[in-house]
Short mmCIF file of C-alpha atoms in Angstrom, two decimals:
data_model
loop_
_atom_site.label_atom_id
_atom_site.label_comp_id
_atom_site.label_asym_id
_atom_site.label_seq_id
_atom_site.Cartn_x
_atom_site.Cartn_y
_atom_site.Cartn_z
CA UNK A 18 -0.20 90.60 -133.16
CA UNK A 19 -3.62 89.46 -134.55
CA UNK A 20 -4.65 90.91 -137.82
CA UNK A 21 -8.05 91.44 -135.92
CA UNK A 22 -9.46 93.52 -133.42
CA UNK A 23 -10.71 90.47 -131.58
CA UNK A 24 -10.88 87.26 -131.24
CA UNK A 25 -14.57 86.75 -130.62
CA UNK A 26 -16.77 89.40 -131.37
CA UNK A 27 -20.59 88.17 -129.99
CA UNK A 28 -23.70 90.31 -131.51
CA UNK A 29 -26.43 89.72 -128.07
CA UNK A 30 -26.13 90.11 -124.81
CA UNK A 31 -28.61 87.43 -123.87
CA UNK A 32 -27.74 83.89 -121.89
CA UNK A 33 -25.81 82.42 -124.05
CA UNK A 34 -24.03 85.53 -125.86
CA UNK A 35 -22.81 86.88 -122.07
CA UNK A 36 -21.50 83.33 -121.04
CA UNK A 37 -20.06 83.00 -124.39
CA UNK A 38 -18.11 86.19 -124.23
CA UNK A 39 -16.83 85.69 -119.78
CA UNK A 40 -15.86 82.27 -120.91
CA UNK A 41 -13.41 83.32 -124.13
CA UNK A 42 -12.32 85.90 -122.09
CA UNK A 43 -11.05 84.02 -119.70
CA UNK A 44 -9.29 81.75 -121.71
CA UNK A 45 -7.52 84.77 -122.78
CA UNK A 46 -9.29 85.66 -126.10
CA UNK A 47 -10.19 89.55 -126.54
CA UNK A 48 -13.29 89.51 -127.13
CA UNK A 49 -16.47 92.30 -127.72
CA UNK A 50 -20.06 92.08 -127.50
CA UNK A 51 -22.97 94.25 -129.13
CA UNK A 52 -26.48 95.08 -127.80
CA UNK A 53 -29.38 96.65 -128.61
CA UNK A 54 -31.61 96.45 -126.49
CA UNK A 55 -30.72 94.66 -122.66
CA UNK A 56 -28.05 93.00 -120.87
CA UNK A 57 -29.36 89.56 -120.33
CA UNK A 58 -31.80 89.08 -123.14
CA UNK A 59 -35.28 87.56 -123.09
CA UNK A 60 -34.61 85.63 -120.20
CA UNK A 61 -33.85 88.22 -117.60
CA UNK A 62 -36.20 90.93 -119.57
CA UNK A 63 -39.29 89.82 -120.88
CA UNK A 64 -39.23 86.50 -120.55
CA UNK A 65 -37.80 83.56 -117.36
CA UNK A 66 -37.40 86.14 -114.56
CA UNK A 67 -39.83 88.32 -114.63
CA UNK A 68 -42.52 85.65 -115.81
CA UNK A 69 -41.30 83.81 -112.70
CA UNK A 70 -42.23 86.45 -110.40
CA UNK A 71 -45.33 86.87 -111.72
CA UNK A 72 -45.88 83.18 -110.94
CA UNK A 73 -45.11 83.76 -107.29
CA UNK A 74 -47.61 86.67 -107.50
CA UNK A 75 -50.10 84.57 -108.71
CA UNK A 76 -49.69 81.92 -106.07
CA UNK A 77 -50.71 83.87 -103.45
CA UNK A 78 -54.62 84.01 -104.47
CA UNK A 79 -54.55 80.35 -103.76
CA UNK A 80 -52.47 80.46 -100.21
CA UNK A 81 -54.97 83.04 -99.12
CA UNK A 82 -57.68 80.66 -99.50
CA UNK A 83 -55.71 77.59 -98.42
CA UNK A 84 -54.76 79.84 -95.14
CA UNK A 85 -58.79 79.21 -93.73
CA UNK A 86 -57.86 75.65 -93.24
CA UNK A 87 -54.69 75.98 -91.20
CA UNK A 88 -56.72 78.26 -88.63
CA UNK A 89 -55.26 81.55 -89.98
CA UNK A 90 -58.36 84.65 -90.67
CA UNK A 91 -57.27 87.49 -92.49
CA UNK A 92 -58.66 90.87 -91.30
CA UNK A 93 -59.89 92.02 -94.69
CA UNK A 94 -60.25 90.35 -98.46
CA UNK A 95 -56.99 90.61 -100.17
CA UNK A 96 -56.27 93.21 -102.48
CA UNK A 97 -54.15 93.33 -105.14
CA UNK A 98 -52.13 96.05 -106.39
CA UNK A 99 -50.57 95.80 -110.32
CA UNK A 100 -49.01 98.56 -110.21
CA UNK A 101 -46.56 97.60 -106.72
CA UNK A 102 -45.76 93.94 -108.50
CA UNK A 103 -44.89 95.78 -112.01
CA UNK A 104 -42.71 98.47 -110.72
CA UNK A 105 -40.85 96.11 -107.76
CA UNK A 106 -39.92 93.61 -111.13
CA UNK A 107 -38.89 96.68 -113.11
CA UNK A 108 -36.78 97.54 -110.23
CA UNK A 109 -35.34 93.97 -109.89
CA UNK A 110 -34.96 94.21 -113.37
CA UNK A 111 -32.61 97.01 -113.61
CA UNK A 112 -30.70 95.30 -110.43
CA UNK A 113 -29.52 92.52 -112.64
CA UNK A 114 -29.10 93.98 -115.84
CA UNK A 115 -26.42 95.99 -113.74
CA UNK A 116 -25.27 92.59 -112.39
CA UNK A 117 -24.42 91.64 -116.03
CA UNK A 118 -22.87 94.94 -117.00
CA UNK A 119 -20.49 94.32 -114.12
CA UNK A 120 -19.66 90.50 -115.10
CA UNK A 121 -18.70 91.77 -118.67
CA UNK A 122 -16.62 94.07 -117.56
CA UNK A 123 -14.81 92.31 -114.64
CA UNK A 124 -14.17 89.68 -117.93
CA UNK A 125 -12.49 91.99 -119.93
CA UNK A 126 -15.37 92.16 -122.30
CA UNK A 127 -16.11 95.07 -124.43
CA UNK A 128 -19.50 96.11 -124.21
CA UNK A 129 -20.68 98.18 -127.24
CA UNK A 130 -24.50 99.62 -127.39
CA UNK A 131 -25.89 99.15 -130.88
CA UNK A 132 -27.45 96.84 -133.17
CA UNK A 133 -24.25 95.25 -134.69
CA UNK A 134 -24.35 94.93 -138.90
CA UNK A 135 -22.22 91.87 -140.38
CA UNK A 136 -20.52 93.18 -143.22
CA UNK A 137 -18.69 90.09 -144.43
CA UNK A 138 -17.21 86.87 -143.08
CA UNK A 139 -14.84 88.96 -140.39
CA UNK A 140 -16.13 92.43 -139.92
CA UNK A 141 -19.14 93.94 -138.24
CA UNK A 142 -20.25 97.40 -138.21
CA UNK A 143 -21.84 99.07 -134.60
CA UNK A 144 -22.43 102.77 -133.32
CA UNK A 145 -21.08 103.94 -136.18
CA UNK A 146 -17.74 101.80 -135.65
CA UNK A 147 -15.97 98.91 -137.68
CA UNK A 148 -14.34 96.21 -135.99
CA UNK A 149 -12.85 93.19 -137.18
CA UNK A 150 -12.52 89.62 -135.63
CA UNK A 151 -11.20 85.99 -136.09
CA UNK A 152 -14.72 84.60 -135.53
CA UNK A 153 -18.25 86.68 -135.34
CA UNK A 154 -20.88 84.63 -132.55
CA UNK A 155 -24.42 85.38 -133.52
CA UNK A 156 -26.84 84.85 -130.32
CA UNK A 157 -29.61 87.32 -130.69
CA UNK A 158 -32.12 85.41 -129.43
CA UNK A 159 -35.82 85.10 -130.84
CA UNK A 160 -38.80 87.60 -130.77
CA UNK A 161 -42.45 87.49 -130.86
CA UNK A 162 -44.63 86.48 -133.67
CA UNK A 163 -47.67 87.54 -133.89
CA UNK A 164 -50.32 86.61 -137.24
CA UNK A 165 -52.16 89.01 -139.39
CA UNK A 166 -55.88 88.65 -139.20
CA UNK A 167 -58.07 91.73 -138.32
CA UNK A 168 -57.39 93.80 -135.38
CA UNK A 169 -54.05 91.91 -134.57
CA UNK A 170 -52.60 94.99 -134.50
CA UNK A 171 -54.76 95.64 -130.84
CA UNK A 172 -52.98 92.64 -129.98
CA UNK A 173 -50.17 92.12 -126.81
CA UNK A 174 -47.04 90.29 -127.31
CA UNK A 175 -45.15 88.45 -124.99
CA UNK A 176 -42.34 91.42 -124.71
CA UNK A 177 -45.27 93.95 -123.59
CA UNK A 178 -47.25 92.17 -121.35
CA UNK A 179 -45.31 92.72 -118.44
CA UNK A 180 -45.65 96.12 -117.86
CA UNK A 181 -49.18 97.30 -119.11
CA UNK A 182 -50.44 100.96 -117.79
CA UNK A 183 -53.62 99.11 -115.82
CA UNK A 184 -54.34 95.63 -114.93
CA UNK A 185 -56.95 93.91 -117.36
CA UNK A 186 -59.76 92.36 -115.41
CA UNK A 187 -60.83 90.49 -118.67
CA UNK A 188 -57.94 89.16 -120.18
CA UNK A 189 -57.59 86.60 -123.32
CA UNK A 190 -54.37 84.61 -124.26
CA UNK A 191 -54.53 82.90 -127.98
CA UNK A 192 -51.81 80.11 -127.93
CA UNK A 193 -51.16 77.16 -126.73
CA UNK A 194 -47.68 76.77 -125.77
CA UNK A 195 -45.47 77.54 -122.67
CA UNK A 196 -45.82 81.30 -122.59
CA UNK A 197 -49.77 80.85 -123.46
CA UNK A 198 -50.50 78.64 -120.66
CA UNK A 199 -48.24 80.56 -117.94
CA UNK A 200 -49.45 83.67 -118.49
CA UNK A 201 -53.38 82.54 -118.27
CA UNK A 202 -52.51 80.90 -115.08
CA UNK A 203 -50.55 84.10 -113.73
CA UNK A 204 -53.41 86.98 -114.70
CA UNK A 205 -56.38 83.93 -113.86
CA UNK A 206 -54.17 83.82 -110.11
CA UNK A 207 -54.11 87.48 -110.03
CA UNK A 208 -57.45 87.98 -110.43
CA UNK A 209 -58.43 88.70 -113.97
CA UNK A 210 -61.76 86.75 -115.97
CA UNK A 211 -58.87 84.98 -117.86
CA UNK A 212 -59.68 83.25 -121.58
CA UNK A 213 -57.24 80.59 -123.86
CA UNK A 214 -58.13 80.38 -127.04
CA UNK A 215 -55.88 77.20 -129.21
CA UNK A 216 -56.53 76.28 -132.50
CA UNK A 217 -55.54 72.73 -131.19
CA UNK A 218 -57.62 70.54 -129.58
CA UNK A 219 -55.03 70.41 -126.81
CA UNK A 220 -51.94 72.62 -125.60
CA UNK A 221 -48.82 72.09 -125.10
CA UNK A 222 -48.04 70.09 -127.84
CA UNK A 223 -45.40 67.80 -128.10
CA UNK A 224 -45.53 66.96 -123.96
CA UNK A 225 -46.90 63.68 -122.46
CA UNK A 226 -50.45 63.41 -123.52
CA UNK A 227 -51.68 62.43 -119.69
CA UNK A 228 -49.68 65.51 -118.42
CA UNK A 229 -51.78 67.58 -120.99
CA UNK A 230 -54.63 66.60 -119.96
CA UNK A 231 -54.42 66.66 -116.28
CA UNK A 232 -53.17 70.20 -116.55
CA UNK A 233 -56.18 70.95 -118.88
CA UNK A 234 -58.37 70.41 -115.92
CA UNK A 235 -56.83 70.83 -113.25
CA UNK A 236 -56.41 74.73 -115.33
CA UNK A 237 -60.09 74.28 -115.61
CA UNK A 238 -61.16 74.18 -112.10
CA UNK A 239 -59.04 76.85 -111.42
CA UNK A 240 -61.72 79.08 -113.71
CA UNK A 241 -59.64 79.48 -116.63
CA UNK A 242 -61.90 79.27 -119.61
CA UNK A 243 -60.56 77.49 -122.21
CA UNK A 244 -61.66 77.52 -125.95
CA UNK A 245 -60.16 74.26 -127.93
CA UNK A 246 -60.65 74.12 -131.45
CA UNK A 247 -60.93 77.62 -132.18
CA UNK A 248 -59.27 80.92 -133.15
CA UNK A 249 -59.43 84.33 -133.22
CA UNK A 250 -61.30 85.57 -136.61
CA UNK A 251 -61.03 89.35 -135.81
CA UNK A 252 -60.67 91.70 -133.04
CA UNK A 253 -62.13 95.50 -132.95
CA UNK A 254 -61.90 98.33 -130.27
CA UNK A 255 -65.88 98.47 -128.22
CA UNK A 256 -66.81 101.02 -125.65
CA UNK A 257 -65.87 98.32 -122.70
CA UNK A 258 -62.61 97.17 -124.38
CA UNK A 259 -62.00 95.02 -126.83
CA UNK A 260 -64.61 93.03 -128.67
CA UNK A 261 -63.36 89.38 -129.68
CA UNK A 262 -64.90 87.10 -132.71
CA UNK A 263 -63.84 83.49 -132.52
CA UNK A 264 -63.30 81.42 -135.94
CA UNK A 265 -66.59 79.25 -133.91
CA UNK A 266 -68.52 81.98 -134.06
CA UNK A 267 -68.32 83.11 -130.19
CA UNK A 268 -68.05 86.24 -129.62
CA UNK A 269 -66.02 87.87 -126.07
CA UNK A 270 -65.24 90.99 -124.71
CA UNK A 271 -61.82 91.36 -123.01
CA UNK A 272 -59.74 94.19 -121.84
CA UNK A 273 -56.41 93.04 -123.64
CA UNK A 274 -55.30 90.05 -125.90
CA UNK A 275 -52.08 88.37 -125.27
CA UNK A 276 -50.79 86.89 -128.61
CA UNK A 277 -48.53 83.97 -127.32
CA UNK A 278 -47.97 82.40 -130.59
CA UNK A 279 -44.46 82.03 -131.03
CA UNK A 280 -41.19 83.68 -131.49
CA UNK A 281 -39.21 83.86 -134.69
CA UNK A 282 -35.15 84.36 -135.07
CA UNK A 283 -34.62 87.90 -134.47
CA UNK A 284 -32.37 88.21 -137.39
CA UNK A 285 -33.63 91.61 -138.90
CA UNK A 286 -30.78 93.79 -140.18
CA UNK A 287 -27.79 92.22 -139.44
CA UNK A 288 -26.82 91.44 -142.73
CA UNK A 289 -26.78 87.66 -143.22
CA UNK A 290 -28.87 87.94 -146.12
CA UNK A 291 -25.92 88.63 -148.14
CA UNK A 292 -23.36 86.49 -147.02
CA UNK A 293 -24.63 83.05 -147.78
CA UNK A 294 -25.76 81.85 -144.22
CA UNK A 295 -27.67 78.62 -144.56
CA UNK A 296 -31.05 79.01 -143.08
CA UNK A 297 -33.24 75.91 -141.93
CA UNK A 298 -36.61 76.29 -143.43
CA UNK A 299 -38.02 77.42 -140.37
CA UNK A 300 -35.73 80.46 -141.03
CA UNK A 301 -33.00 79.59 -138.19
CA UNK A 302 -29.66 79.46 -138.81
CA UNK A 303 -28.49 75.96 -139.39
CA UNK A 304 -24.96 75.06 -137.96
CA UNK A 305 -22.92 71.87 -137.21
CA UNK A 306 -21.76 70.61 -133.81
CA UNK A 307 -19.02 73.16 -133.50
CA UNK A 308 -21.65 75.62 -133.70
CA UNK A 309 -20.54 77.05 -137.08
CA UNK A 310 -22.26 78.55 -139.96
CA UNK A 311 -22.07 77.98 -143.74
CA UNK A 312 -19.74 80.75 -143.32
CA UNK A 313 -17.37 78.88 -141.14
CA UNK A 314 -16.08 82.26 -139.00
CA UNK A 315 -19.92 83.16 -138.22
CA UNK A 316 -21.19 81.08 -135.70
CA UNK A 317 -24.37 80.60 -133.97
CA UNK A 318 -25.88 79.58 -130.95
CA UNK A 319 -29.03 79.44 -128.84
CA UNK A 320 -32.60 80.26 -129.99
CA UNK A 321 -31.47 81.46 -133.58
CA UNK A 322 -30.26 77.76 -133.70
CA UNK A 323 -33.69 76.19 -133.79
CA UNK A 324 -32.74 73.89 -131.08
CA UNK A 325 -34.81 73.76 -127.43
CA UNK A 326 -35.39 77.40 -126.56
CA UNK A 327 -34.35 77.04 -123.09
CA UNK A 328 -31.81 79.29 -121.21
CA UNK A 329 -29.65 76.40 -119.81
CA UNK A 330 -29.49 74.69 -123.36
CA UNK A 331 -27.98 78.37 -124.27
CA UNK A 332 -25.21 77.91 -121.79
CA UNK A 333 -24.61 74.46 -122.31
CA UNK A 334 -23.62 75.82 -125.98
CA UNK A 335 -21.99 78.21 -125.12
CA UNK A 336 -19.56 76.54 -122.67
CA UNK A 337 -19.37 73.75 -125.55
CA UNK A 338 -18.95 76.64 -128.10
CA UNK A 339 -15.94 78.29 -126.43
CA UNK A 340 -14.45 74.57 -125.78
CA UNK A 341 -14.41 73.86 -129.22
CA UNK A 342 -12.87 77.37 -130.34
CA UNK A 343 -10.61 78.73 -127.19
CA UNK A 344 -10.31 76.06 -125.33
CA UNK A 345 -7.06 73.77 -125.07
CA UNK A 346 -9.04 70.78 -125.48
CA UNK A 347 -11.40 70.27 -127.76
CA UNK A 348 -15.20 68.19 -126.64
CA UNK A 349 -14.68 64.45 -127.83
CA UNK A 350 -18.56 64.66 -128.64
CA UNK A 351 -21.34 66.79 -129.61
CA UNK A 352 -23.63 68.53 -126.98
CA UNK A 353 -25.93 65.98 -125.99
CA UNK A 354 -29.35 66.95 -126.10
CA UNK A 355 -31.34 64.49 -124.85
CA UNK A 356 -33.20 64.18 -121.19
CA UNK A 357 -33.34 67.83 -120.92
CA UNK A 358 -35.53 68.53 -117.94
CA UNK A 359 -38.10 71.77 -118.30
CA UNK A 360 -41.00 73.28 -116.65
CA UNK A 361 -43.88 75.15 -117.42
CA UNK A 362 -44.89 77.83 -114.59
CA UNK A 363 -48.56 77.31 -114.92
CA UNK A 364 -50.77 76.29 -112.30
CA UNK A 365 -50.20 73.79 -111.10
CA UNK A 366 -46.68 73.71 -112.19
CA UNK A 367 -45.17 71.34 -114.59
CA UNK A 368 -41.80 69.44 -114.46
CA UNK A 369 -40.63 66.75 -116.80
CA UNK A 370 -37.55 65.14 -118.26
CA UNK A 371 -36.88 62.35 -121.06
CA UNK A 372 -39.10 60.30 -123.40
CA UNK A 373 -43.32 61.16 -122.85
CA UNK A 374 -45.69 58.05 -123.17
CA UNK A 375 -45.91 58.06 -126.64
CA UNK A 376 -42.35 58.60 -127.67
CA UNK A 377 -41.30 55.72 -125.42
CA UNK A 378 -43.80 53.59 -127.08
CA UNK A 379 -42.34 54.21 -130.25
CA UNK A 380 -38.97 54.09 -129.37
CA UNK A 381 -38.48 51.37 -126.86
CA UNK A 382 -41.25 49.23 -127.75
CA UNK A 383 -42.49 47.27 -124.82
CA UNK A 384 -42.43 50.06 -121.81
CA UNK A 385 -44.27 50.05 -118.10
CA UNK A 386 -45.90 52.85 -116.76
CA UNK A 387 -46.38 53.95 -113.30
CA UNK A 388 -48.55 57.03 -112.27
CA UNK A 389 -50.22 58.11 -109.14
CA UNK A 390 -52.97 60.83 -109.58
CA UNK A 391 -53.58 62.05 -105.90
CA UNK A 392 -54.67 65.15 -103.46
CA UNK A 393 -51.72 66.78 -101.50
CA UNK A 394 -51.16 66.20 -98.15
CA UNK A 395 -51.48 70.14 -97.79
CA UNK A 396 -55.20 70.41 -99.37
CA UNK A 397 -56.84 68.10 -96.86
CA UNK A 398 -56.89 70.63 -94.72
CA UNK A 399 -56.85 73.74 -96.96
CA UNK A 400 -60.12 72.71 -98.47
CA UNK A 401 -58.74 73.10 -102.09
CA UNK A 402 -59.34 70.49 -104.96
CA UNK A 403 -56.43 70.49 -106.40
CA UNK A 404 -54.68 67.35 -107.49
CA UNK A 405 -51.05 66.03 -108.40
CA UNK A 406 -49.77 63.90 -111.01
CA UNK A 407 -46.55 62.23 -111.24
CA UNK A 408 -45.65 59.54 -113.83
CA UNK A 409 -42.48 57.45 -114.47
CA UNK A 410 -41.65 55.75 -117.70
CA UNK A 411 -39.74 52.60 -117.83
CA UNK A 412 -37.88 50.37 -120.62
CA UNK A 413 -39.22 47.29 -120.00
CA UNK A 414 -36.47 45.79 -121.28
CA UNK A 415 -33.35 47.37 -119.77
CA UNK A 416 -35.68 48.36 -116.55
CA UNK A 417 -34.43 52.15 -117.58
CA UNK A 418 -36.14 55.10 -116.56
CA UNK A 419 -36.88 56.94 -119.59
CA UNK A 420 -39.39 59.41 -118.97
CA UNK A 421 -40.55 61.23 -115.51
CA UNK A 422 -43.39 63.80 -114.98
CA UNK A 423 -44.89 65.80 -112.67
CA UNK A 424 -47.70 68.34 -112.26
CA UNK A 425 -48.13 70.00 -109.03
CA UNK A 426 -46.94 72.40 -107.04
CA UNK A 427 -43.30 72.94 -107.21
CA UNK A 428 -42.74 70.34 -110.24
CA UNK A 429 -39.66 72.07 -111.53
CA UNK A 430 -38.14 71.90 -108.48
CA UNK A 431 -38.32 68.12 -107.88
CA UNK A 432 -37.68 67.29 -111.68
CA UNK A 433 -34.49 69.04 -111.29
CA UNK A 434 -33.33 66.14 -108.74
CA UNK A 435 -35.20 63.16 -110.49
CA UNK A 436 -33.74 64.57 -114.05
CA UNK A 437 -29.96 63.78 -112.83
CA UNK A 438 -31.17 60.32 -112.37
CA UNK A 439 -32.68 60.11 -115.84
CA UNK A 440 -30.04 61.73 -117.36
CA UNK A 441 -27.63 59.03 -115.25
CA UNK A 442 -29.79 56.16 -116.89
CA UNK A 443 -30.69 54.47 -113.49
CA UNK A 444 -33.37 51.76 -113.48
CA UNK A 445 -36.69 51.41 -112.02
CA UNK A 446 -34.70 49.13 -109.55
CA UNK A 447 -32.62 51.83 -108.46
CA UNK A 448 -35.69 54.53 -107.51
CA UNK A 449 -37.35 51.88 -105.39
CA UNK A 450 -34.34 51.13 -103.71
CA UNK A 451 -33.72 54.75 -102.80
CA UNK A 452 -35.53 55.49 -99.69
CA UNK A 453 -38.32 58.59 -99.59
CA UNK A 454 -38.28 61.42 -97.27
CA UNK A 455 -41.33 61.65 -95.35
CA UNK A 456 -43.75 63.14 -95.64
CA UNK A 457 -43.67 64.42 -99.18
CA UNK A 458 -44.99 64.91 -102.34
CA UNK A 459 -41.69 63.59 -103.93
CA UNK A 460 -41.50 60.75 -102.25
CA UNK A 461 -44.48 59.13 -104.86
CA UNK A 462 -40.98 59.18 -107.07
CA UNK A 463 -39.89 56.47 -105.30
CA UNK A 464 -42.65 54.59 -103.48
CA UNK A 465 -44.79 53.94 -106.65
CA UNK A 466 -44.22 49.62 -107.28
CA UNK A 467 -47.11 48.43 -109.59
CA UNK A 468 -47.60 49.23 -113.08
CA UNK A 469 -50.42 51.70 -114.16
CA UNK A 470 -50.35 50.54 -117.39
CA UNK A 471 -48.22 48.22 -120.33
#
């Protein structure tokens, strides 16, 4: 008999904590996990699925007014109802958070409700209950971050926005990452006088400079006003809503503010403090490729990790995780995280995988570029403006595709195909002798032969 409880005790119920804890179990460990809050973590709560549907919502304010083109005439102007898209999403919701309850259980996994306390290297304290176990996993996930300035408090986070009272027909976003440009796009789609407010002179830092730009205006045309250079200085309550000062001195008047400007660790009260857990600067928990802690039976994984806060790269560890500690065979490598593929559910969509412009430049040196900047087959005769990008980056020297890109509609989808082949290492040769399907959008992946650029 053990000495402990279990053999894998997991505090979060997210992603990567729930496939942590099936996958032990099944390799026969006994293992218990803690939550505080809801099965399935940012992802399936506040953050992927629901932010996803709202997407979808969105959408549709274009395909009504693409539908004129294709000969269809709808009786009336479309309304839209916040209300019927908030509560169907709760209800979905609650459908999978059941869905998860169900997989823990039909693993053998004890689910405990509670905010789970780490009282030394093999003990943990929940619902009023000690437990002990061989090794504690940590995967709580991140939360919202939100800076102090005045009024901030009046201020939206990304946990809350989804299911506000009434819909704001003047709506701001400050931020200029992924959640910051999604949700513009989504309340901009659904109808609201939408604001972005960066301090940057661009968003989405860190992606391919062309794709950054092209979604800048393409975002543009769409009528989402967008203030570069700027931030907020102060917000107050008015008589309309909620009056807005800019650090540029422009002044606004929205009904709510979405504060999308990060998310921290959510490491509050569980008692690391105390035990000597090396933290990065950034205040994540730093751990080595086995996914341990400075505390060697405290491990880590996912967004408390510091590492790409996506919900695959959460699996991925915690398949690699459980390898490593319950498996028979130990990985022969680290988790690999390079040509990760992504997408960011504004509008248009965007999908990429592997090295961006610049980074290939200063990695590989000598690189070729192809691009093709074009309408969609589907907008000549829906009478919209909107325009596609897609972009390949090649080695010159090993004729490697390092980098691919795409904005338009549907990107993630097709970069989930083309990031295999990036992620396989195949060469520019190889995509043009891979024959398109016609006619497509995709197809540009594989019919583009002349250099944009050196």
């Amino acid at each position: 008999m053990s000495e402990f409880d279990y053999d894998l005790f997991v505090i979060g119920a997210g992603s990567g904590g729930v496939r942590a804890a099936r996958t032990a179990a099944a390799s026969g460990a006994r293992v218990a996990v803690a939550e505080d809050r809801y099965l399935g973590g940012t992802c399936v709560n506040v953050g992927c699925v629901p932010k996803k549907l709202y997407s979808y919502a969105a959408h549709f304010h274009d395909a009504f007014e693409d539908a004129g083109g294709f000969g269809w005439r709808l009786p009336a102007a479309p309304e839209f109802d916040w209300a019927t898209l908030r509560d169907n999403k709760i209800g979905e919701i609650k459908r999978l958070n059941g869905i998860y309850a169900r997989l823990l259980d039909d693993a053998g996994v004890r689910l405990i409700h509670g905010r789970a306390r780490v009282l030394d290297a093999h003990h943990v304290e929940v619902a009023g209950e000690s437990v002990s176990a061989a090794r504690i996993l940590v995967a709580v996930g991140g939360w919202p971050w939100v800076p102090e300035f005045p009024g901030s408090e009046l201020t939206l986070n990304s946990n809350q926005i989804f299911d506000l009272d009434t819909f704001p027909r003047r709506f701001l976003v400050l931020g200029g990452g992924y959640i910051a440009v999604e949700f513009a796009s989504i309340f901009n789609g659904l109808g609201s006088e939408t604001h972005l407010v960066y301090r940057g002179e661009l968003f989405l830092r860190g992606f391919d400079r062309e794709v950054r730009e092209f979604t800048r205006d393409q975002m543009a045309a769409k009528g989402v006003d967008l203030h570069f250079g700027t931030n907020i200085e102060s917000i107050e309550k008015g008589d309309g809503g909620l009056r807005v000062t800019l650090t540029n001195g422009d002044r606004l008047e929205v009904d709510a503010v979405l504060a999308a400007t990060g998310r921290k660790p959510h490491l509050e009260g569980l008692g690391l403090e105390g035990l000597g857990i090396e933290l990065t600067d950034a205040g994540h928990i730093r751990v080595n490729d086995r996914f341990e802690s400075s505390v060697p039976s405290i491990l880590a994984l996912g967004d408390v990790t510091g590492g790409p806060e996506l919900t695959p790269v959460a699996l991925a560890e915690a398949m690699h995780m459980v390898q490593h500690h319950f498996g028979e065979t130990p990985p022969k490598a680290p988790l690999d995280y390079r040509n990760i593929a992504t997408a960011v559910f504004c509008h248009p969509n965007i999908g990429t995988v592997g090295l961006s412009e610049e980074q290939a430049r200063e990695q590989c040196g000598e690189i070729r570029v192809y691009s093709a900047d074009f309408r969609p087959m589907k907008h000549t005769l829906s009478g919209s403006s909107e325009r596609c990008l897609m972009k390949l980056i090649v080695d010159d020297a090993s004729d490697v595709v390092v980098g691919a890109h795409m904005v338009g509609e549907e990107a993630g989808e097709v970069i989930q195909g083309i990031g295999i082949a990036v992620r396989a290492g195949l060469t520019k040769a190889d995509f043009d002798a891979t024959v398109g399907i016609h006619p497509t959008g995709a197809e540009e992946f594989v019919t583009m032969r002349t250099p944009t650029r050196r």
